[in-house]
Short mmCIF file of C-alpha atoms in Angstrom, two decimals:
data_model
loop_
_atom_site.label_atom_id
_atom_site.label_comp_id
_atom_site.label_asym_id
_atom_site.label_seq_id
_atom_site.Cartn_x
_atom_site.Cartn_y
_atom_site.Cartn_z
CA UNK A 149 0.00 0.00 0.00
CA UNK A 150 1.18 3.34 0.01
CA UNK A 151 3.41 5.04 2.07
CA UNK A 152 3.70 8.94 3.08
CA UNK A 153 7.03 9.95 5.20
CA UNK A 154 7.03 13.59 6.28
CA UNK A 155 9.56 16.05 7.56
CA UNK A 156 10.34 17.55 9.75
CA UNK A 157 8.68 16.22 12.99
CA UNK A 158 8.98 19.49 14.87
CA UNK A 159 9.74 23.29 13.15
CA UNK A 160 9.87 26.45 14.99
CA UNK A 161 9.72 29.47 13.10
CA UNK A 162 9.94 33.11 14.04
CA UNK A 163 6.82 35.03 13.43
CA UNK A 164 7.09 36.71 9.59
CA UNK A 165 9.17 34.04 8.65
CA UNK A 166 8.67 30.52 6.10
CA UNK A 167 8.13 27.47 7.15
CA UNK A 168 8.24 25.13 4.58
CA UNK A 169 6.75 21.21 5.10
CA UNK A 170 7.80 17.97 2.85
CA UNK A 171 6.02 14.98 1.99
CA UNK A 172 6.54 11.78 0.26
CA UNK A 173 5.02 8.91 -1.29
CA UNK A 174 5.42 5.72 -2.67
CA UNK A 175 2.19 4.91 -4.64
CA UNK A 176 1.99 6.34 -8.37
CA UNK A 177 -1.67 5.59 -8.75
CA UNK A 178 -2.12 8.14 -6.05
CA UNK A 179 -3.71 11.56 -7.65
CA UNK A 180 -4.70 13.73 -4.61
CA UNK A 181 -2.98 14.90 -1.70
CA UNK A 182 -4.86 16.96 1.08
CA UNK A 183 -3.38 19.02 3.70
CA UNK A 184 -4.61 19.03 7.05
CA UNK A 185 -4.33 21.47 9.90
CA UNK A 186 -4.81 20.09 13.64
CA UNK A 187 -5.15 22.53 16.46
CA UNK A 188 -4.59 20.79 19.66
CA UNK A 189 -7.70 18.84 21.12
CA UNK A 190 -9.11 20.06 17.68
CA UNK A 191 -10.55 17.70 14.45
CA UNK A 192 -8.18 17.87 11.57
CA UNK A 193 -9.02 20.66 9.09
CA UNK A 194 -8.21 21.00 5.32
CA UNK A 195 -6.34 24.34 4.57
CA UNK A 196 -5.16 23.19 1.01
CA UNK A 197 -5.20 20.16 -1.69
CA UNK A 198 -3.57 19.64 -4.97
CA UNK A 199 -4.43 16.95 -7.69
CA UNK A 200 -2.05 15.00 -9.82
CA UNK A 201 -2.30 17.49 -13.01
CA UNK A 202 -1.47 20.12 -10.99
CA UNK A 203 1.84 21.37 -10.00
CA UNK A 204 1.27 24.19 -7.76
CA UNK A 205 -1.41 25.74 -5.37
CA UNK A 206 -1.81 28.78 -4.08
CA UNK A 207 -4.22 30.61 -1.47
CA UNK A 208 -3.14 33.37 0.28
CA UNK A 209 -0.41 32.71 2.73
CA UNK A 210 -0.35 29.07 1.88
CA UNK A 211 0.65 27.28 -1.29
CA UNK A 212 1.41 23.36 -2.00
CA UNK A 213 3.71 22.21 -4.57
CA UNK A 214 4.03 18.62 -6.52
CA UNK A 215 6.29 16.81 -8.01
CA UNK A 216 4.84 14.29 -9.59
CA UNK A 217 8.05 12.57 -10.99
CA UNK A 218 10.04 12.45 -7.44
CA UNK A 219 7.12 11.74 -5.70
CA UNK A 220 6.90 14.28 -3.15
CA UNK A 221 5.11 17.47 -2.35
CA UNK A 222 5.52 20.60 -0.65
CA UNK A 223 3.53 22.78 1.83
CA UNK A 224 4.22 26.65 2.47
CA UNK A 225 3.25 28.78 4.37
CA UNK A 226 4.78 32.66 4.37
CA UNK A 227 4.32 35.21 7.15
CA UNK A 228 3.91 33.33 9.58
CA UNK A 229 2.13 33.94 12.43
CA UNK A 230 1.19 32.53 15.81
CA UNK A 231 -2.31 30.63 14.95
CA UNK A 232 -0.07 28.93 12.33
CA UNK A 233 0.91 26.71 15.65
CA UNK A 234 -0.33 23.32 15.04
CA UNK A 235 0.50 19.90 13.96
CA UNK A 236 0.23 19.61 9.89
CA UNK A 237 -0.60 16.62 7.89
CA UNK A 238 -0.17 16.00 5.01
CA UNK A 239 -1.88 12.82 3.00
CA UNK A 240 -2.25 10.99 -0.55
CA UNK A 241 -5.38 9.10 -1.65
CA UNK A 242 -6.00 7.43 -4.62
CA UNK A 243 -9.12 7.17 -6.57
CA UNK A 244 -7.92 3.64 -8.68
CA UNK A 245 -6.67 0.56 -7.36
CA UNK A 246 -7.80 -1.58 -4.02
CA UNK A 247 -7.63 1.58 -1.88
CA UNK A 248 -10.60 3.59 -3.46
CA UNK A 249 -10.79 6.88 -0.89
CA UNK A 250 -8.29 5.44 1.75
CA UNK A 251 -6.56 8.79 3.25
CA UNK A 252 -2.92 7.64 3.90
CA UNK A 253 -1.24 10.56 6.14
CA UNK A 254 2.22 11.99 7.39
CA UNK A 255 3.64 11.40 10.86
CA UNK A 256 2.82 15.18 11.26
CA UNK A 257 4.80 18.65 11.85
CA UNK A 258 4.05 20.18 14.64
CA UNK A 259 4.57 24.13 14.10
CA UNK A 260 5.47 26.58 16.47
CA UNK A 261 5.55 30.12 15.47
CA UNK A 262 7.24 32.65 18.02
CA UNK A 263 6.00 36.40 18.36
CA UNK B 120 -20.88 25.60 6.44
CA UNK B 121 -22.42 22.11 6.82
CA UNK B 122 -19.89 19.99 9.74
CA UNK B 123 -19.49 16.79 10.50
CA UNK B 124 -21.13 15.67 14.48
CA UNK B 125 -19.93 13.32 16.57
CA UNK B 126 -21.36 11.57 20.18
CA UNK B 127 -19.74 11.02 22.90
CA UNK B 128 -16.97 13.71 22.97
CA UNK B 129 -15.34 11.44 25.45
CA UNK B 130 -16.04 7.55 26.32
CA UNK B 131 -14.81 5.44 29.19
CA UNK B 132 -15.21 2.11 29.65
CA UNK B 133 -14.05 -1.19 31.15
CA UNK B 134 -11.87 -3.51 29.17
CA UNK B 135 -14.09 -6.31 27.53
CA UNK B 136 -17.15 -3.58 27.54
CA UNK B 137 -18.97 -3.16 24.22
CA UNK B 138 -19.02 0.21 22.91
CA UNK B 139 -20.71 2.49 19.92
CA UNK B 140 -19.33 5.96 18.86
CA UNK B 141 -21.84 7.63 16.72
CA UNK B 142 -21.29 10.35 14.06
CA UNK B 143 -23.63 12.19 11.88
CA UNK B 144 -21.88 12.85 7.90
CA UNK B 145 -22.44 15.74 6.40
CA UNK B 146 -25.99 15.16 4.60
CA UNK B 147 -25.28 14.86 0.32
CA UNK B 148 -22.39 12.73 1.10
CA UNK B 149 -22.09 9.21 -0.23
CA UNK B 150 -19.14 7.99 1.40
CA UNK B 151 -17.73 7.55 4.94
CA UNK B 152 -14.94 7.05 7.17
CA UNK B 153 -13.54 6.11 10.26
CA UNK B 154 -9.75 6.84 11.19
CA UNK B 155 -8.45 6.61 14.37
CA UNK B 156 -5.53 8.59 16.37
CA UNK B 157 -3.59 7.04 19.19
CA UNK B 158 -2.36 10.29 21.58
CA UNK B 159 1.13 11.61 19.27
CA UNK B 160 0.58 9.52 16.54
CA UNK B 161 -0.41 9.77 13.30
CA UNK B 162 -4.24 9.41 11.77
CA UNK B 163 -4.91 5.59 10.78
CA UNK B 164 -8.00 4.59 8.59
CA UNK B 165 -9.90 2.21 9.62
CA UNK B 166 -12.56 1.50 7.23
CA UNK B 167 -14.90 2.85 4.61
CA UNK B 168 -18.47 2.52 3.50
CA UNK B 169 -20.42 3.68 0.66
CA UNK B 170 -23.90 2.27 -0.53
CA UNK B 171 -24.56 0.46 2.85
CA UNK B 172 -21.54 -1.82 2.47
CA UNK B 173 -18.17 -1.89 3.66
CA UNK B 174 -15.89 -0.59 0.73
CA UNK B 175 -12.38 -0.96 2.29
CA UNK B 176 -10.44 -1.95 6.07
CA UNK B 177 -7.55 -1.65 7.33
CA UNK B 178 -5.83 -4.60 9.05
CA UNK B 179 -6.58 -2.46 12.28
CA UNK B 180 -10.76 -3.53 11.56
CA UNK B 181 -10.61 -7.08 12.37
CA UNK B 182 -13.82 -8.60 14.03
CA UNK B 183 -14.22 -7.02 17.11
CA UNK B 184 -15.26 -3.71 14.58
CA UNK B 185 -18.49 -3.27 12.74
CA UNK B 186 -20.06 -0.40 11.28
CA UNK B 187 -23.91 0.10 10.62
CA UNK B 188 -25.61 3.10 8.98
CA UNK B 189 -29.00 2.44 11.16
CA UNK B 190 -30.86 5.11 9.77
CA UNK B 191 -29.98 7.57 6.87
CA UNK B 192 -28.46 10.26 9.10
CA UNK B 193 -26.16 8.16 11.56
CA UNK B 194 -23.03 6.22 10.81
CA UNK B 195 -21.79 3.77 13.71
CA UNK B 196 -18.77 1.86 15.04
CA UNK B 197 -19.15 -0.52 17.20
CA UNK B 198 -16.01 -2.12 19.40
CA UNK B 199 -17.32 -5.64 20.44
CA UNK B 200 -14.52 -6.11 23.40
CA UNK B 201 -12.86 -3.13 23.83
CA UNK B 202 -8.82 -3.36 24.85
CA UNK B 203 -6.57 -1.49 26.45
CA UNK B 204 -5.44 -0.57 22.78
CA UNK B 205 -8.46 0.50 21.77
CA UNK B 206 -7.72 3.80 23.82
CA UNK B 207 -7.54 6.64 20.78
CA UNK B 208 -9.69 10.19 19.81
CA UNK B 209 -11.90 8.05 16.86
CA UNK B 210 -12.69 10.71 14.03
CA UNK B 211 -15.22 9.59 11.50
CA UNK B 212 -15.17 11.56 8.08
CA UNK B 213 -17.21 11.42 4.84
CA UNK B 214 -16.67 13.03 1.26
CA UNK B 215 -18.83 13.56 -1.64
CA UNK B 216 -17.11 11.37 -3.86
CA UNK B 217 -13.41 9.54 -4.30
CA UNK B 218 -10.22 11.02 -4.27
CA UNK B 219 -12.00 14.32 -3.12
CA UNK B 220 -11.59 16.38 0.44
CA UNK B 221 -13.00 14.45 3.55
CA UNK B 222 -14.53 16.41 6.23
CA UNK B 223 -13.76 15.47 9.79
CA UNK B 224 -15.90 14.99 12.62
CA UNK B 225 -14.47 16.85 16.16
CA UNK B 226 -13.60 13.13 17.66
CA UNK B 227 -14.50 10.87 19.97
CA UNK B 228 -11.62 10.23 23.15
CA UNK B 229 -12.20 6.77 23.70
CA UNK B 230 -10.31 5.49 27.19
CA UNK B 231 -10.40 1.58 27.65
CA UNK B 232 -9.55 1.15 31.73
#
């Protein structure tokens, strides 16, 4: 089945600065890969998505790159600020195959963004 | 914005005690979800269903699991024997389609004593 590795576990960023997320996976028949945002206590919530055909995403403060070749993908996020804090997922899912719908995710980031 | 619901926000129960966390999908969605979380760890799926039937499970959903859409609102899963393992925050999800965003539910903290 497929597997997503993510990096890094833990980022601390000053507020105003980057923080930049990576994700890989193993399973070419996968096509979409969600982001997820998890406050603490909190339900995971999608802040961004990108689909197989595409190779970048923006909105806002946010974007999500792929690379559909290496098999990995990218999240962004510029000017940071402190409600950034949270663990991110990220996750694959493929819409073919034995898997139909099955969310595979990340271990998780967890962000901390200083004032 | 239409959520997902979820009851209870937190269960305990005795090892070996049957329990049933209920969750209400967001209402033109055709397919649905359970994952589960064990505290630090990453989200783990545990099974799908679309069209009243099981589509997909994980090797987590052996037969102590079942899932039952009762009614056409409410989407169940039922631990048979719960174990001390069985202690995670259970989100259930659903999605209009395939390959398309799931929403998440707020959880359920399940503690096995």
């Amino acid at each position: 089945g497929e597997n997503v590795e993510q990096h890094p576990s833990t980022l601390s960023v000053q507020e105003g600065d980057s923080a930049v997320i990576k994700c890989t996976y193993s399973d070419s028949a996968s096509n979409y890969f969600p982001w997820y945002k998890q406050e603490l206590g909190k339900r995971p919530q999608l802040i961004i998505d990108i689909r197989s055909n595409v190779g970048e995403k923006k909105d806002q403060r946010i974007a999500v790159t792929l690379n559909k070749t290496a098999k990995h993908f990218s999240l962004h996020i510029t000017e940071t600020q402190p409600e950034d804090s949270a663990v991110y997922f990220c996750a694959a899912i493929s819409d073919r195959g034995s898997t139909l719908g099955r969310l595979y995710f990340g271990r998780g980031t967890q962000l901390t963004v200083w004032p | 914005e239409p959520e997902v619901t979820q009851t209870p926000s937190h269960q305990v129960t005795q090892m070996g005690q049957e329990v049933i966390l209920r969750c209400v999908p967001i209402s033109n969605h055709l397919y649905f979800y359970w994952y589960r979380q064990i505290l630090g760890q990453k989200v783990e799926f545990l099974v799908s269903f679309y069209n009243n039937e099981i589509s997909e499970k994980s090797e987590i959903f052996d037969d102590q699991f079942s899932v039952e859409r009762p009614d056409g609102s409410n989407f169940t899963l039922k631990i048979r024997s719960t174990k001390l393992e069985d202690s995670a925050m259970y989100f259930c999800a659903s999605s209009e389609g395939l390959a398309v965003t799931q929403y998440f539910g707020p959880g359920t903290r399940l503690t096995v004593l």
